[in-house]
Coordinates of C-alpha atoms in Angstrom, one line a residue:
Chain A
M16 CA 92.4 -206.0 109.4
V17 CA 96.0 -204.9 109.3
K18 CA 95.4 -203.7 105.7
N19 CA 93.0 -201.1 106.8
K20 CA 95.3 -199.7 109.4
I21 CA 97.1 -196.4 108.8
F22 CA 100.7 -196.9 107.6
I23 CA 103.0 -194.1 108.9
G24 CA 106.4 -193.7 107.4
V25 CA 109.3 -192.6 109.6
I26 CA 112.3 -191.3 107.8
G27 CA 115.7 -190.0 109.1
G28 CA 119.4 -190.7 109.3
G29 CA 120.9 -194.1 109.5
D30 CA 123.2 -192.6 112.0
C31 CA 121.9 -190.1 114.6
S32 CA 122.7 -188.4 117.9
D33 CA 121.4 -189.8 121.2
E34 CA 118.9 -186.9 121.3
V35 CA 117.4 -187.7 117.9
Y36 CA 117.4 -191.5 118.7
K37 CA 115.3 -190.7 121.7
L38 CA 113.0 -188.5 119.7
A39 CA 112.6 -191.2 117.1
E40 CA 111.9 -193.8 119.8
Q41 CA 109.1 -191.6 121.1
V42 CA 107.6 -191.2 117.6
G43 CA 107.6 -195.0 117.3
E44 CA 105.9 -195.4 120.6
R45 CA 103.2 -192.9 119.7
I46 CA 102.6 -194.6 116.3
A47 CA 102.1 -198.0 118.0
K48 CA 99.9 -196.6 120.7
A49 CA 97.7 -195.1 117.9
G50 CA 97.3 -198.5 116.4
A51 CA 99.1 -197.5 113.2
V52 CA 101.7 -199.6 111.3
L53 CA 105.3 -198.1 111.2
V54 CA 107.0 -198.2 107.8
C55 CA 110.7 -197.3 107.4
G56 CA 113.9 -198.1 105.6
G57 CA 114.7 -200.9 108.0
L58 CA 118.2 -199.9 108.9
G59 CA 119.9 -198.2 111.9
G60 CA 119.7 -194.7 113.6
V61 CA 116.3 -193.1 113.3
M62 CA 114.8 -196.2 111.7
E63 CA 116.0 -198.5 114.5
A64 CA 114.9 -196.1 117.2
A65 CA 111.4 -195.7 115.8
C66 CA 111.0 -199.4 115.5
K67 CA 112.3 -199.9 119.0
G68 CA 109.8 -197.5 120.3
A69 CA 107.0 -199.2 118.4
K70 CA 107.8 -202.6 119.7
K71 CA 107.8 -201.3 123.3
E72 CA 104.1 -200.6 122.7
D73 CA 103.6 -203.9 120.8
G74 CA 103.3 -202.1 117.4
T75 CA 103.9 -203.6 114.0
T76 CA 107.0 -202.5 112.0
I77 CA 107.9 -202.9 108.3
G78 CA 111.4 -202.3 107.1
I79 CA 111.8 -201.8 103.4
L80 CA 115.5 -202.7 102.8
P81 CA 117.9 -201.7 100.1
G82 CA 119.5 -205.1 99.8
I83 CA 118.5 -208.7 99.6
D84 CA 119.6 -209.9 103.0
K85 CA 117.2 -209.9 105.9
S86 CA 120.1 -209.7 108.4
Q87 CA 120.4 -206.0 107.3
A88 CA 117.3 -205.2 109.2
N89 CA 117.5 -203.7 112.6
S90 CA 116.4 -205.9 115.5
Y91 CA 113.0 -204.3 115.9
I92 CA 111.7 -205.0 112.4
D93 CA 108.8 -207.4 112.2
F94 CA 108.6 -207.6 108.4
P95 CA 111.8 -207.1 106.5
I96 CA 110.9 -206.5 102.9
L97 CA 113.9 -207.2 100.6
T98 CA 114.0 -205.0 97.5
G99 CA 117.6 -205.2 96.0
L100 CA 116.9 -201.7 94.7
G101 CA 119.6 -199.9 96.7
E102 CA 118.7 -196.3 97.3
G103 CA 115.8 -196.9 95.0
R104 CA 114.0 -198.4 98.0
N105 CA 113.6 -194.8 99.3
L106 CA 110.7 -194.3 96.9
L107 CA 109.1 -197.5 98.1
V108 CA 109.2 -196.3 101.7
I109 CA 107.2 -193.3 100.7
R110 CA 104.9 -195.2 98.4
N111 CA 104.0 -197.5 101.3
S112 CA 103.3 -194.6 103.7
D113 CA 99.9 -192.9 104.0
V114 CA 101.7 -190.1 105.8
V115 CA 105.3 -189.4 106.6
I116 CA 107.1 -188.1 109.7
A117 CA 110.6 -186.8 108.8
L118 CA 113.3 -186.5 111.4
P119 CA 116.9 -185.2 111.0
G120 CA 118.8 -187.1 108.3
E121 CA 121.3 -186.7 105.5
Y122 CA 120.9 -186.8 101.8
G123 CA 119.0 -190.1 101.7
T124 CA 116.3 -188.5 103.9
L125 CA 116.4 -185.5 101.5
S126 CA 115.6 -187.7 98.6
E127 CA 112.7 -189.2 100.5
I128 CA 111.3 -185.8 101.4
G129 CA 111.6 -184.9 97.7
F130 CA 109.5 -187.9 96.7
C131 CA 107.0 -187.4 99.5
L132 CA 106.4 -183.8 98.3
K133 CA 106.4 -184.8 94.7
L134 CA 103.7 -187.5 95.4
G135 CA 101.7 -184.9 97.4
K136 CA 101.6 -187.1 100.6
P137 CA 101.3 -185.2 103.9
I138 CA 104.6 -184.8 105.6
I139 CA 105.3 -183.7 109.2
G140 CA 108.8 -182.4 110.0
L141 CA 110.5 -182.9 113.3
F142 CA 113.7 -180.7 113.1
T143 CA 114.4 -182.0 109.5
W144 CA 115.3 -180.4 106.2
D145 CA 113.5 -177.1 105.8
V146 CA 112.9 -177.2 102.1
S147 CA 109.2 -176.6 101.7
E148 CA 106.2 -174.9 103.4
A149 CA 104.3 -178.1 102.6
I150 CA 106.2 -179.7 105.5
I151 CA 104.2 -179.3 108.6
K152 CA 106.5 -178.5 111.5
A153 CA 105.8 -180.3 114.8
K154 CA 107.5 -179.6 118.2
N155 CA 107.7 -183.1 119.6
A156 CA 106.8 -186.7 118.9
E157 CA 103.3 -186.5 120.4
E158 CA 102.4 -183.6 118.2
A159 CA 103.9 -185.1 115.1
V160 CA 101.9 -188.3 115.4
K161 CA 98.8 -186.4 116.3
I162 CA 99.1 -184.3 113.1
A163 CA 100.0 -187.3 111.1
L164 CA 96.8 -189.1 112.1
S165 CA 94.7 -186.0 111.5
K166 CA 96.1 -185.6 108.0
V167 CA 95.3 -189.2 107.0
N168 CA 91.8 -188.8 108.2
K169 CA 91.2 -185.4 106.7
D170 CA 93.0 -186.0 103.4
G171 CA 91.8 -189.5 103.0
G172 CA 95.5 -190.8 103.1
Chain B
M25 CA 109.7 -212.8 116.2
V26 CA 107.9 -212.6 112.8
K27 CA 111.3 -211.8 111.2
N28 CA 112.6 -215.2 112.1
K29 CA 109.7 -217.1 110.6
I30 CA 110.0 -218.9 107.3
F31 CA 108.6 -216.8 104.4
I32 CA 107.1 -219.1 101.8
G33 CA 106.3 -217.7 98.4
V34 CA 103.2 -218.9 96.5
I35 CA 103.2 -218.1 92.8
G36 CA 100.6 -218.9 90.1
G37 CA 98.0 -217.4 87.8
G38 CA 96.0 -214.3 88.5
D39 CA 93.2 -216.3 87.0
C40 CA 92.7 -219.9 87.7
S41 CA 90.2 -222.8 87.5
D42 CA 88.1 -223.8 90.5
E43 CA 90.3 -226.9 90.9
V44 CA 93.5 -224.8 91.1
Y45 CA 91.8 -222.3 93.4
K46 CA 91.0 -225.1 95.8
L47 CA 94.6 -226.4 95.6
A48 CA 96.0 -223.0 96.3
E49 CA 93.7 -222.6 99.3
Q50 CA 95.0 -225.8 100.7
V51 CA 98.6 -224.7 100.2
G52 CA 97.8 -221.5 102.1
E53 CA 96.2 -223.4 105.0
R54 CA 99.2 -225.7 105.3
I55 CA 101.6 -222.7 105.3
A56 CA 99.6 -221.0 108.1
K57 CA 99.4 -224.2 110.1
A58 CA 103.1 -224.5 109.9
G59 CA 103.6 -221.1 111.3
A60 CA 105.2 -219.7 108.2
V61 CA 104.5 -216.3 106.5
L62 CA 102.9 -216.4 103.1
V63 CA 104.3 -214.1 100.4
C64 CA 102.7 -213.6 97.1
G65 CA 102.0 -211.0 94.3
G66 CA 98.9 -209.9 96.1
L67 CA 96.3 -210.1 93.3
G68 CA 93.6 -212.7 92.4
G69 CA 93.5 -216.3 91.4
V70 CA 96.1 -218.5 93.0
M71 CA 97.4 -215.5 95.0
E72 CA 93.9 -214.8 96.5
A73 CA 93.2 -218.5 97.1
A74 CA 96.4 -219.1 98.9
C75 CA 95.8 -216.0 101.1
K76 CA 92.2 -217.1 101.8
G77 CA 93.5 -220.5 103.0
A78 CA 96.2 -218.9 105.2
K79 CA 93.7 -216.5 106.8
K80 CA 91.3 -219.5 107.7
E81 CA 94.2 -220.7 109.8
D82 CA 95.0 -217.3 111.2
G83 CA 98.2 -217.0 109.2
T84 CA 100.0 -213.9 108.0
T85 CA 100.0 -212.8 104.4
I86 CA 102.1 -210.4 102.5
G87 CA 101.1 -209.2 99.0
I88 CA 103.8 -207.5 96.9
L89 CA 101.8 -205.5 94.5
P90 CA 102.7 -204.2 91.0
G91 CA 101.0 -200.9 91.5
I92 CA 100.8 -198.1 94.0
D93 CA 97.2 -198.6 95.2
K94 CA 96.4 -200.8 98.1
S95 CA 92.9 -201.5 96.8
Q96 CA 94.6 -203.7 94.2
A97 CA 95.3 -206.3 96.9
N98 CA 93.0 -209.2 97.4
S99 CA 90.8 -209.3 100.5
Y100 CA 93.0 -211.7 102.4
I101 CA 96.2 -209.7 102.3
D102 CA 97.4 -208.5 105.7
F103 CA 100.3 -206.4 104.4
P104 CA 100.0 -204.9 100.9
I105 CA 103.4 -203.8 99.8
L106 CA 103.2 -201.2 97.1
T107 CA 106.1 -201.2 94.6
G108 CA 105.0 -199.3 91.5
L109 CA 107.4 -201.6 89.6
G110 CA 104.8 -203.3 87.4
E111 CA 105.8 -206.8 86.5
G112 CA 109.2 -206.0 88.1
R113 CA 107.5 -206.8 91.4
N114 CA 107.8 -210.5 90.3
L115 CA 111.4 -210.5 91.3
L116 CA 110.6 -209.0 94.7
V117 CA 108.1 -211.8 95.4
I118 CA 111.0 -214.3 94.8
R119 CA 113.6 -212.2 96.7
N120 CA 111.2 -212.2 99.7
S121 CA 110.6 -215.9 99.7
D122 CA 112.9 -218.4 101.5
V123 CA 111.3 -221.1 99.4
V124 CA 108.7 -221.0 96.6
I125 CA 105.7 -223.2 95.8
A126 CA 104.7 -222.8 92.2
L127 CA 101.1 -223.6 91.0
P128 CA 99.7 -223.4 87.5
G129 CA 100.1 -220.0 85.9
E130 CA 100.8 -218.1 82.8
Y131 CA 103.9 -216.2 81.6
G132 CA 104.2 -214.0 84.7
T133 CA 104.5 -217.2 86.8
L134 CA 107.1 -218.4 84.2
S135 CA 109.2 -215.2 84.8
E136 CA 109.0 -215.9 88.6
I137 CA 110.1 -219.5 88.1
G138 CA 113.0 -218.2 86.0
F139 CA 114.1 -215.8 88.7
C140 CA 113.7 -218.5 91.4
L141 CA 115.9 -220.9 89.6
K142 CA 118.4 -218.2 88.7
L143 CA 118.7 -217.2 92.3
G144 CA 119.1 -220.8 93.3
K145 CA 116.1 -220.8 95.7
P146 CA 114.4 -224.1 96.4
I147 CA 111.2 -224.4 94.4
I148 CA 108.4 -226.9 94.7
G149 CA 106.1 -227.5 91.7
L150 CA 102.4 -228.3 91.9
F151 CA 101.4 -229.0 88.4
T152 CA 103.2 -226.0 87.1
W153 CA 105.7 -225.2 84.2
D154 CA 107.9 -228.2 83.8
V155 CA 111.1 -226.3 82.8
S156 CA 113.8 -227.7 85.1
E157 CA 114.7 -230.7 87.0
A158 CA 115.5 -228.3 89.9
I159 CA 111.8 -227.9 90.4
I160 CA 110.8 -230.5 93.0
K161 CA 107.4 -232.0 92.0
A162 CA 104.8 -232.5 94.7
K163 CA 101.5 -234.4 94.4
N164 CA 99.4 -232.2 96.7
A165 CA 99.3 -229.2 99.0
E166 CA 100.4 -231.2 102.1
E167 CA 103.4 -232.6 100.4
A168 CA 104.4 -229.3 98.8
V169 CA 104.4 -227.5 102.1
K170 CA 106.2 -230.3 103.8
I171 CA 109.0 -230.3 101.2
A172 CA 109.2 -226.5 101.3
L173 CA 109.7 -226.6 105.1
S174 CA 112.3 -229.3 104.8
K175 CA 114.2 -227.4 102.1
V176 CA 114.5 -224.3 104.2
N177 CA 115.8 -226.1 107.2
K178 CA 118.2 -228.3 105.2
D179 CA 119.4 -225.7 102.8
G180 CA 119.5 -222.9 105.4
G181 CA 116.8 -221.0 103.4
Chain C
M22 CA 116.4 -190.0 64.2
V23 CA 117.7 -192.9 66.3
K24 CA 114.5 -192.7 68.4
N25 CA 112.5 -193.9 65.4
K26 CA 114.7 -196.8 64.7
I27 CA 113.6 -200.3 65.6
F28 CA 115.0 -201.6 68.9
I29 CA 115.7 -205.3 68.7
G30 CA 116.4 -207.2 71.9
V31 CA 118.8 -210.1 71.9
I32 CA 118.7 -212.4 74.9
G33 CA 120.6 -215.5 75.8
G34 CA 123.2 -216.9 78.2
G35 CA 126.0 -214.9 79.8
D36 CA 128.1 -218.0 79.0
C37 CA 127.7 -219.9 75.8
S38 CA 129.4 -222.4 73.5
D39 CA 131.5 -221.3 70.5
E40 CA 128.7 -222.3 68.2
V41 CA 126.1 -220.2 70.0
Y42 CA 128.6 -217.3 70.2
K43 CA 129.0 -217.4 66.4
L44 CA 125.2 -217.5 65.9
A45 CA 124.7 -214.5 68.2
E46 CA 127.4 -212.6 66.3
Q47 CA 125.5 -213.3 63.1
V48 CA 122.3 -212.0 64.7
G49 CA 124.1 -208.8 65.7
E50 CA 125.5 -208.3 62.2
R51 CA 122.1 -208.7 60.6
I52 CA 120.5 -206.3 63.1
A53 CA 123.1 -203.7 62.3
K54 CA 122.8 -204.2 58.6
A55 CA 119.0 -203.7 58.9
G56 CA 119.7 -200.3 60.6
A57 CA 118.1 -201.4 63.9
V58 CA 119.4 -200.7 67.3
L59 CA 120.5 -203.7 69.4
V60 CA 119.4 -203.9 73.0
C61 CA 120.7 -206.5 75.4
G62 CA 121.7 -207.1 79.0
G63 CA 125.2 -205.8 78.3
L64 CA 127.3 -208.6 79.7
G65 CA 129.2 -211.6 78.2
G66 CA 128.3 -214.7 76.1
V67 CA 125.4 -214.2 73.8
M68 CA 125.2 -210.5 74.7
E69 CA 128.8 -209.8 73.9
A70 CA 128.7 -211.8 70.7
A71 CA 125.6 -210.1 69.4
C72 CA 127.2 -206.6 70.1
K73 CA 130.5 -207.7 68.5
G74 CA 128.6 -208.6 65.4
A75 CA 126.6 -205.4 65.4
K76 CA 129.8 -203.3 65.8
K77 CA 131.4 -205.1 62.8
E78 CA 128.6 -203.6 60.7
D79 CA 128.8 -200.2 62.5
G80 CA 125.5 -200.8 64.4
T81 CA 124.5 -199.2 67.6
T82 CA 124.4 -201.2 70.9
I83 CA 122.7 -200.6 74.2
G84 CA 123.5 -202.6 77.3
I85 CA 121.1 -202.5 80.2
L86 CA 123.3 -203.5 83.1
P87 CA 122.4 -205.1 86.4
G88 CA 124.9 -203.1 88.4
I89 CA 126.1 -199.6 88.7
D90 CA 129.5 -199.9 87.2
K91 CA 130.1 -199.2 83.5
S92 CA 133.1 -201.5 83.4
Q93 CA 130.7 -204.5 83.7
A94 CA 129.7 -203.8 80.1
N95 CA 131.2 -205.9 77.3
S96 CA 133.6 -204.2 75.0
Y97 CA 131.1 -203.7 72.2
I98 CA 128.5 -201.7 74.1
D99 CA 128.1 -198.2 72.9
F100 CA 125.6 -197.1 75.6
P101 CA 125.9 -198.8 79.0
I102 CA 122.8 -198.1 81.0
L103 CA 123.3 -198.6 84.7
T104 CA 120.3 -199.8 86.6
G105 CA 121.4 -201.2 90.0
L106 CA 118.3 -203.4 89.8
G107 CA 120.2 -206.7 89.6
E108 CA 118.2 -209.3 87.8
G109 CA 115.4 -206.8 87.8
R110 CA 117.1 -205.3 84.7
N111 CA 115.9 -208.3 82.7
L112 CA 112.4 -206.6 82.6
L113 CA 114.0 -203.4 81.3
V114 CA 115.7 -205.2 78.5
I115 CA 112.3 -206.5 77.4
R116 CA 110.6 -203.1 77.9
N117 CA 113.2 -201.5 75.7
S118 CA 112.8 -203.9 72.9
D119 CA 110.2 -203.6 70.1
V120 CA 110.8 -207.3 69.3
V121 CA 113.1 -209.9 70.9
I122 CA 115.3 -212.6 69.5
A123 CA 116.0 -215.4 72.1
L124 CA 119.1 -217.6 71.8
P125 CA 120.1 -220.4 74.2
G126 CA 120.4 -219.3 77.7
E127 CA 119.8 -220.3 81.3
Y128 CA 117.2 -219.2 83.9
G129 CA 117.8 -215.5 83.4
T130 CA 116.9 -215.9 79.8
L131 CA 113.9 -217.9 80.9
S132 CA 112.7 -215.0 83.0
E133 CA 113.1 -212.6 80.1
I134 CA 111.1 -214.9 77.8
G135 CA 108.4 -215.0 80.5
F136 CA 108.3 -211.2 80.6
C137 CA 108.3 -210.9 76.8
L138 CA 105.3 -213.3 76.5
K139 CA 103.6 -211.6 79.4
L140 CA 103.9 -208.2 77.7
G141 CA 102.7 -209.7 74.4
K142 CA 105.8 -208.6 72.5
P143 CA 106.8 -210.6 69.4
I144 CA 109.6 -213.1 70.2
I145 CA 111.7 -215.1 67.8
G146 CA 113.4 -218.2 69.1
L147 CA 116.8 -219.5 67.9
F148 CA 117.2 -222.9 69.6
T149 CA 116.0 -221.4 72.9
W150 CA 113.6 -222.4 75.7
D151 CA 110.6 -224.1 74.0
V152 CA 107.9 -222.9 76.4
S153 CA 105.2 -221.4 74.2
E154 CA 103.8 -221.6 70.7
A155 CA 103.9 -217.8 70.7
I156 CA 107.7 -218.1 70.2
I157 CA 108.3 -218.0 66.5
K158 CA 111.1 -220.5 65.7
A159 CA 113.7 -219.4 63.2
K160 CA 116.4 -221.7 61.6
N161 CA 119.3 -219.2 61.5
A162 CA 120.3 -215.6 62.2
E163 CA 119.2 -214.3 58.8
E164 CA 115.7 -215.7 59.2
A165 CA 115.5 -214.6 62.8
V166 CA 116.2 -210.9 62.0
K167 CA 114.0 -211.0 58.9
I168 CA 111.0 -212.3 61.0
A169 CA 111.8 -209.8 63.7
L170 CA 111.7 -206.9 61.3
S171 CA 108.4 -208.1 59.8
K172 CA 106.8 -208.5 63.2
V173 CA 107.6 -204.9 64.2
N174 CA 106.2 -203.6 60.9
K175 CA 103.1 -205.8 61.0
D176 CA 102.3 -205.5 64.6
G177 CA 103.3 -201.9 65.0
G178 CA 106.1 -202.9 67.4
Chain D
M14 CA 134.0 -195.2 71.8
V15 CA 130.8 -193.6 73.0
K16 CA 131.2 -195.7 76.2
N17 CA 134.3 -193.8 77.2
K18 CA 132.7 -190.4 76.8
I19 CA 131.7 -188.4 79.8
F20 CA 128.0 -188.7 80.6
I21 CA 126.6 -185.4 82.1
G22 CA 123.2 -185.5 83.8
V23 CA 121.0 -182.4 83.5
I24 CA 118.2 -182.2 86.0
G25 CA 115.4 -179.6 86.5
G26 CA 111.8 -179.0 86.2
G27 CA 109.4 -180.6 83.7
D28 CA 107.9 -177.2 83.4
C29 CA 110.0 -174.1 83.4
S30 CA 110.1 -170.4 82.6
D31 CA 111.4 -169.1 79.3
E32 CA 114.5 -167.9 81.0
V33 CA 115.3 -171.2 82.5
Y34 CA 114.5 -172.9 79.2
K35 CA 117.0 -170.8 77.5
L36 CA 119.6 -171.5 80.2
A37 CA 119.0 -175.2 79.9
E38 CA 119.4 -175.0 76.1
Q39 CA 122.8 -173.3 76.6
V40 CA 123.8 -176.0 79.0
G41 CA 122.9 -178.7 76.4
E42 CA 124.8 -176.8 73.7
R43 CA 128.0 -176.7 75.8
I44 CA 127.7 -180.3 76.8
A45 CA 127.5 -181.3 73.1
K46 CA 130.4 -179.0 72.1
A47 CA 132.5 -180.7 74.8
G48 CA 131.8 -184.1 73.2
A49 CA 130.0 -185.4 76.3
V50 CA 126.7 -187.4 76.3
L51 CA 123.7 -185.7 77.8
V52 CA 121.6 -187.8 80.2
C53 CA 118.2 -186.6 81.5
G54 CA 114.8 -187.7 82.5
G55 CA 113.6 -187.4 78.9
L56 CA 110.5 -185.3 79.5
G57 CA 109.7 -181.6 79.0
G58 CA 110.9 -178.3 80.4
V59 CA 114.5 -178.2 81.4
M60 CA 115.0 -181.8 80.0
E61 CA 113.6 -180.8 76.6
A62 CA 115.6 -177.6 76.5
A63 CA 118.9 -179.2 77.3
C64 CA 118.3 -181.9 74.7
K65 CA 117.3 -179.3 72.1
G66 CA 120.5 -177.4 72.8
A67 CA 122.6 -180.6 72.5
K68 CA 121.1 -181.6 69.2
K69 CA 121.8 -178.1 67.8
E70 CA 125.4 -179.0 68.3
D71 CA 125.0 -182.6 67.0
G72 CA 125.3 -184.1 70.5
T73 CA 123.9 -187.3 71.8
T74 CA 121.0 -187.4 74.2
I75 CA 119.7 -190.2 76.5
G76 CA 116.3 -189.9 78.1
I77 CA 115.6 -192.2 81.0
L78 CA 111.8 -192.2 81.1
P79 CA 109.4 -193.0 84.0
G80 CA 107.0 -194.9 81.8
I81 CA 107.0 -197.6 79.2
D82 CA 106.0 -195.6 76.1
K83 CA 108.7 -194.0 73.9
S84 CA 106.3 -191.3 72.8
Q85 CA 106.7 -189.8 76.3
A86 CA 110.2 -188.7 75.3
N87 CA 110.7 -185.1 74.1
S88 CA 111.5 -184.6 70.5
Y89 CA 115.3 -184.2 71.0
I90 CA 115.9 -187.5 72.7
D91 CA 118.1 -189.9 70.7
F92 CA 117.9 -192.8 73.0
P93 CA 114.7 -193.1 75.1
I94 CA 115.2 -195.7 77.8
L95 CA 112.0 -197.1 79.1
T96 CA 112.0 -198.0 82.8
G97 CA 108.4 -198.3 84.0
L98 CA 109.7 -197.3 87.5
G99 CA 107.8 -194.0 87.7
E100 CA 109.6 -191.5 89.9
G101 CA 112.1 -194.3 90.6
R102 CA 113.8 -193.5 87.3
N103 CA 115.1 -190.4 89.0
L104 CA 117.8 -192.6 90.7
L105 CA 118.7 -194.1 87.4
V106 CA 119.2 -190.6 85.9
I107 CA 121.8 -190.0 88.6
R108 CA 123.4 -193.5 88.4
N109 CA 124.0 -192.9 84.7
S110 CA 125.6 -189.5 85.1
D111 CA 129.3 -189.1 85.9
V112 CA 128.5 -185.6 87.0
V113 CA 125.2 -183.6 87.3
I114 CA 124.2 -180.1 86.5
A115 CA 121.1 -179.0 88.4
L116 CA 118.8 -176.3 87.2
P117 CA 115.7 -174.9 88.8
G118 CA 113.1 -177.6 89.5
E119 CA 110.5 -178.8 91.8
Y120 CA 110.4 -181.8 94.2
G121 CA 111.4 -184.4 91.6
T122 CA 114.6 -182.4 91.1
L123 CA 115.0 -182.2 94.8
S124 CA 114.9 -186.0 95.1
E125 CA 117.6 -186.2 92.3
I126 CA 119.8 -183.8 94.2
G127 CA 119.4 -185.9 97.3
F128 CA 120.4 -189.0 95.4
C129 CA 123.3 -187.2 93.8
L130 CA 124.7 -186.0 97.1
K131 CA 124.0 -189.4 98.7
L132 CA 126.0 -191.2 96.0
G133 CA 128.8 -188.6 96.3
K134 CA 128.7 -187.6 92.7
P135 CA 129.9 -184.1 91.8
I136 CA 127.0 -181.7 91.3
I137 CA 127.0 -178.2 89.9
G138 CA 124.1 -175.9 90.7
L139 CA 122.6 -173.3 88.3
F140 CA 120.1 -171.4 90.4
T141 CA 118.7 -174.6 91.9
W142 CA 117.8 -175.9 95.4
D143 CA 120.4 -174.5 97.9
V144 CA 120.5 -177.5 100.2
S145 CA 124.2 -178.3 100.5
E146 CA 127.6 -176.8 100.4
A147 CA 128.6 -179.8 98.3
I148 CA 126.6 -178.2 95.4
I149 CA 129.1 -176.1 93.4
K150 CA 127.4 -173.0 92.3
A151 CA 127.9 -171.8 88.7
K152 CA 126.9 -168.4 87.3
N153 CA 126.0 -169.5 83.8
A154 CA 125.9 -172.5 81.4
E155 CA 129.5 -172.1 80.2
E156 CA 130.9 -172.1 83.7
A157 CA 128.6 -175.0 84.8
V158 CA 129.8 -177.3 82.0
K159 CA 133.4 -176.2 82.5
I160 CA 133.3 -177.1 86.1
A161 CA 131.4 -180.4 85.4
L162 CA 134.2 -181.5 83.0
S163 CA 136.9 -180.5 85.4
K164 CA 135.2 -182.5 88.2
V165 CA 135.0 -185.7 86.2
N166 CA 138.6 -185.5 85.2
K167 CA 139.8 -184.5 88.6
D168 CA 137.6 -186.9 90.6
G169 CA 137.8 -189.8 88.2
G170 CA 134.0 -189.5 87.5

């Protein structure tokens, strides 16, 4: 059952450098290989890259969109979820993730990190906002996904 | 691509009679057979029955839940979407549907019918609230899904 | 304390006839005279008329807006509350009302009536959607507000 | 007209030290003296202290609450706004503020700072999260409110 799969959130900038794009793609690939579902905000940059990576490995991607128009979703989203909540959808991204991997991003990403820490969900940081010791730092995509999986299992996600 | 599939919303009571349960199951079966994705509020009664029907035919089911706990979802939901919006998730059910099939329900269903009509989305009624001529009445599950599909194609869904 | 005042919701069409506008104005006047706070969706038609009436009698008006721009609010709103939830703000109008008076309106009003009945809040109908026996019918503004006040006191609002 | 007043958001921890409580109280006093409306999340700690200060000076306080129960609001809230959005109300606090003063807080405050910066609203920091150069640092309550007022006037709030 899909429902029993682990849902891993990937958060990060809607715009990003080529380097970060590549990193996000690797994160997506690893998530799909692990059989987990990728949850994100559905737009460009880190979100698009992660979904692209996941689809390479035949993974499943959910994009929780700010608006009410599916065409907002990046090309690698399987399930665009329309919210019409604007930035308020950031909280829904976190609520729908058993564990979160945070890449570099701007202030929207910061709000998501805030919510993630507030809700006490495990969060793995890949060169992202360094705002709390509760963010577990990883060195690369492989390690980030490995820690994410271990956290869900250990902490009961 | 899943994204390009038609998303059909099924709304109706969280509790329902055996007769309505059976009807909702048939609606779900027909939706799955047509290759469309079933969207609903994720709980019991009509929602559960429709998802049960869809899974019989190997369909895909999305449950947009009021709370923040996946275990709220009925057993036939593939993708539980957690909102934490309470009854506010009713609007998200409608926003995520290209077309809606309304079965018998109580006041929550009435609020969804109100939103559906407000947003100008096509809505097919199966023995539901008779509040507008814009609700296209169907006689059975087969006809309801047939009309739903035709509406999305004709109206551009 | 304002907080301990009764909050009365007024719902109805964003467009309305002169006759309904006048009726809504009278409802607003009566609410203000009774010392209650008027809550509404903050836009035109019935919402504007009710607020206009309330301000004639030096009442207090709260407008819970769909968008994120205060200038959306009608001229008689004291406290514009920005939600950015679109039609989702309809639920917040109901949540913030101890009791609701429903005037003629379209489908948005219908969704609000649905939520009001769902949440079990007392609702008084003034020539509005006739969808439930739980809606207490009133003949005029005076009677509507009188019943509203009695319901809050009796039912503990 | 209340509507044309400046709405100043005060954000910070739901629990706080005596020192921070005192600082928040001073911020509230200054806001009220300036004739601005105080907007906050309506609960305890910094929120309560700021409202207490505002009421000392006969100011007006709005509390945008996470739940659906007015009794959640601290004793100094004039207008409790019920959202039922949980942590999602953090975004509404920011949307309803023309300018924000941020005091020490935990991760909920961090999410609000993220939203504030994302929406490009002016933000004044009083010993809060040091996450952006866009946060204008103030040394005390008087200076914070003074800068806040100047920002709304200059930037058109």
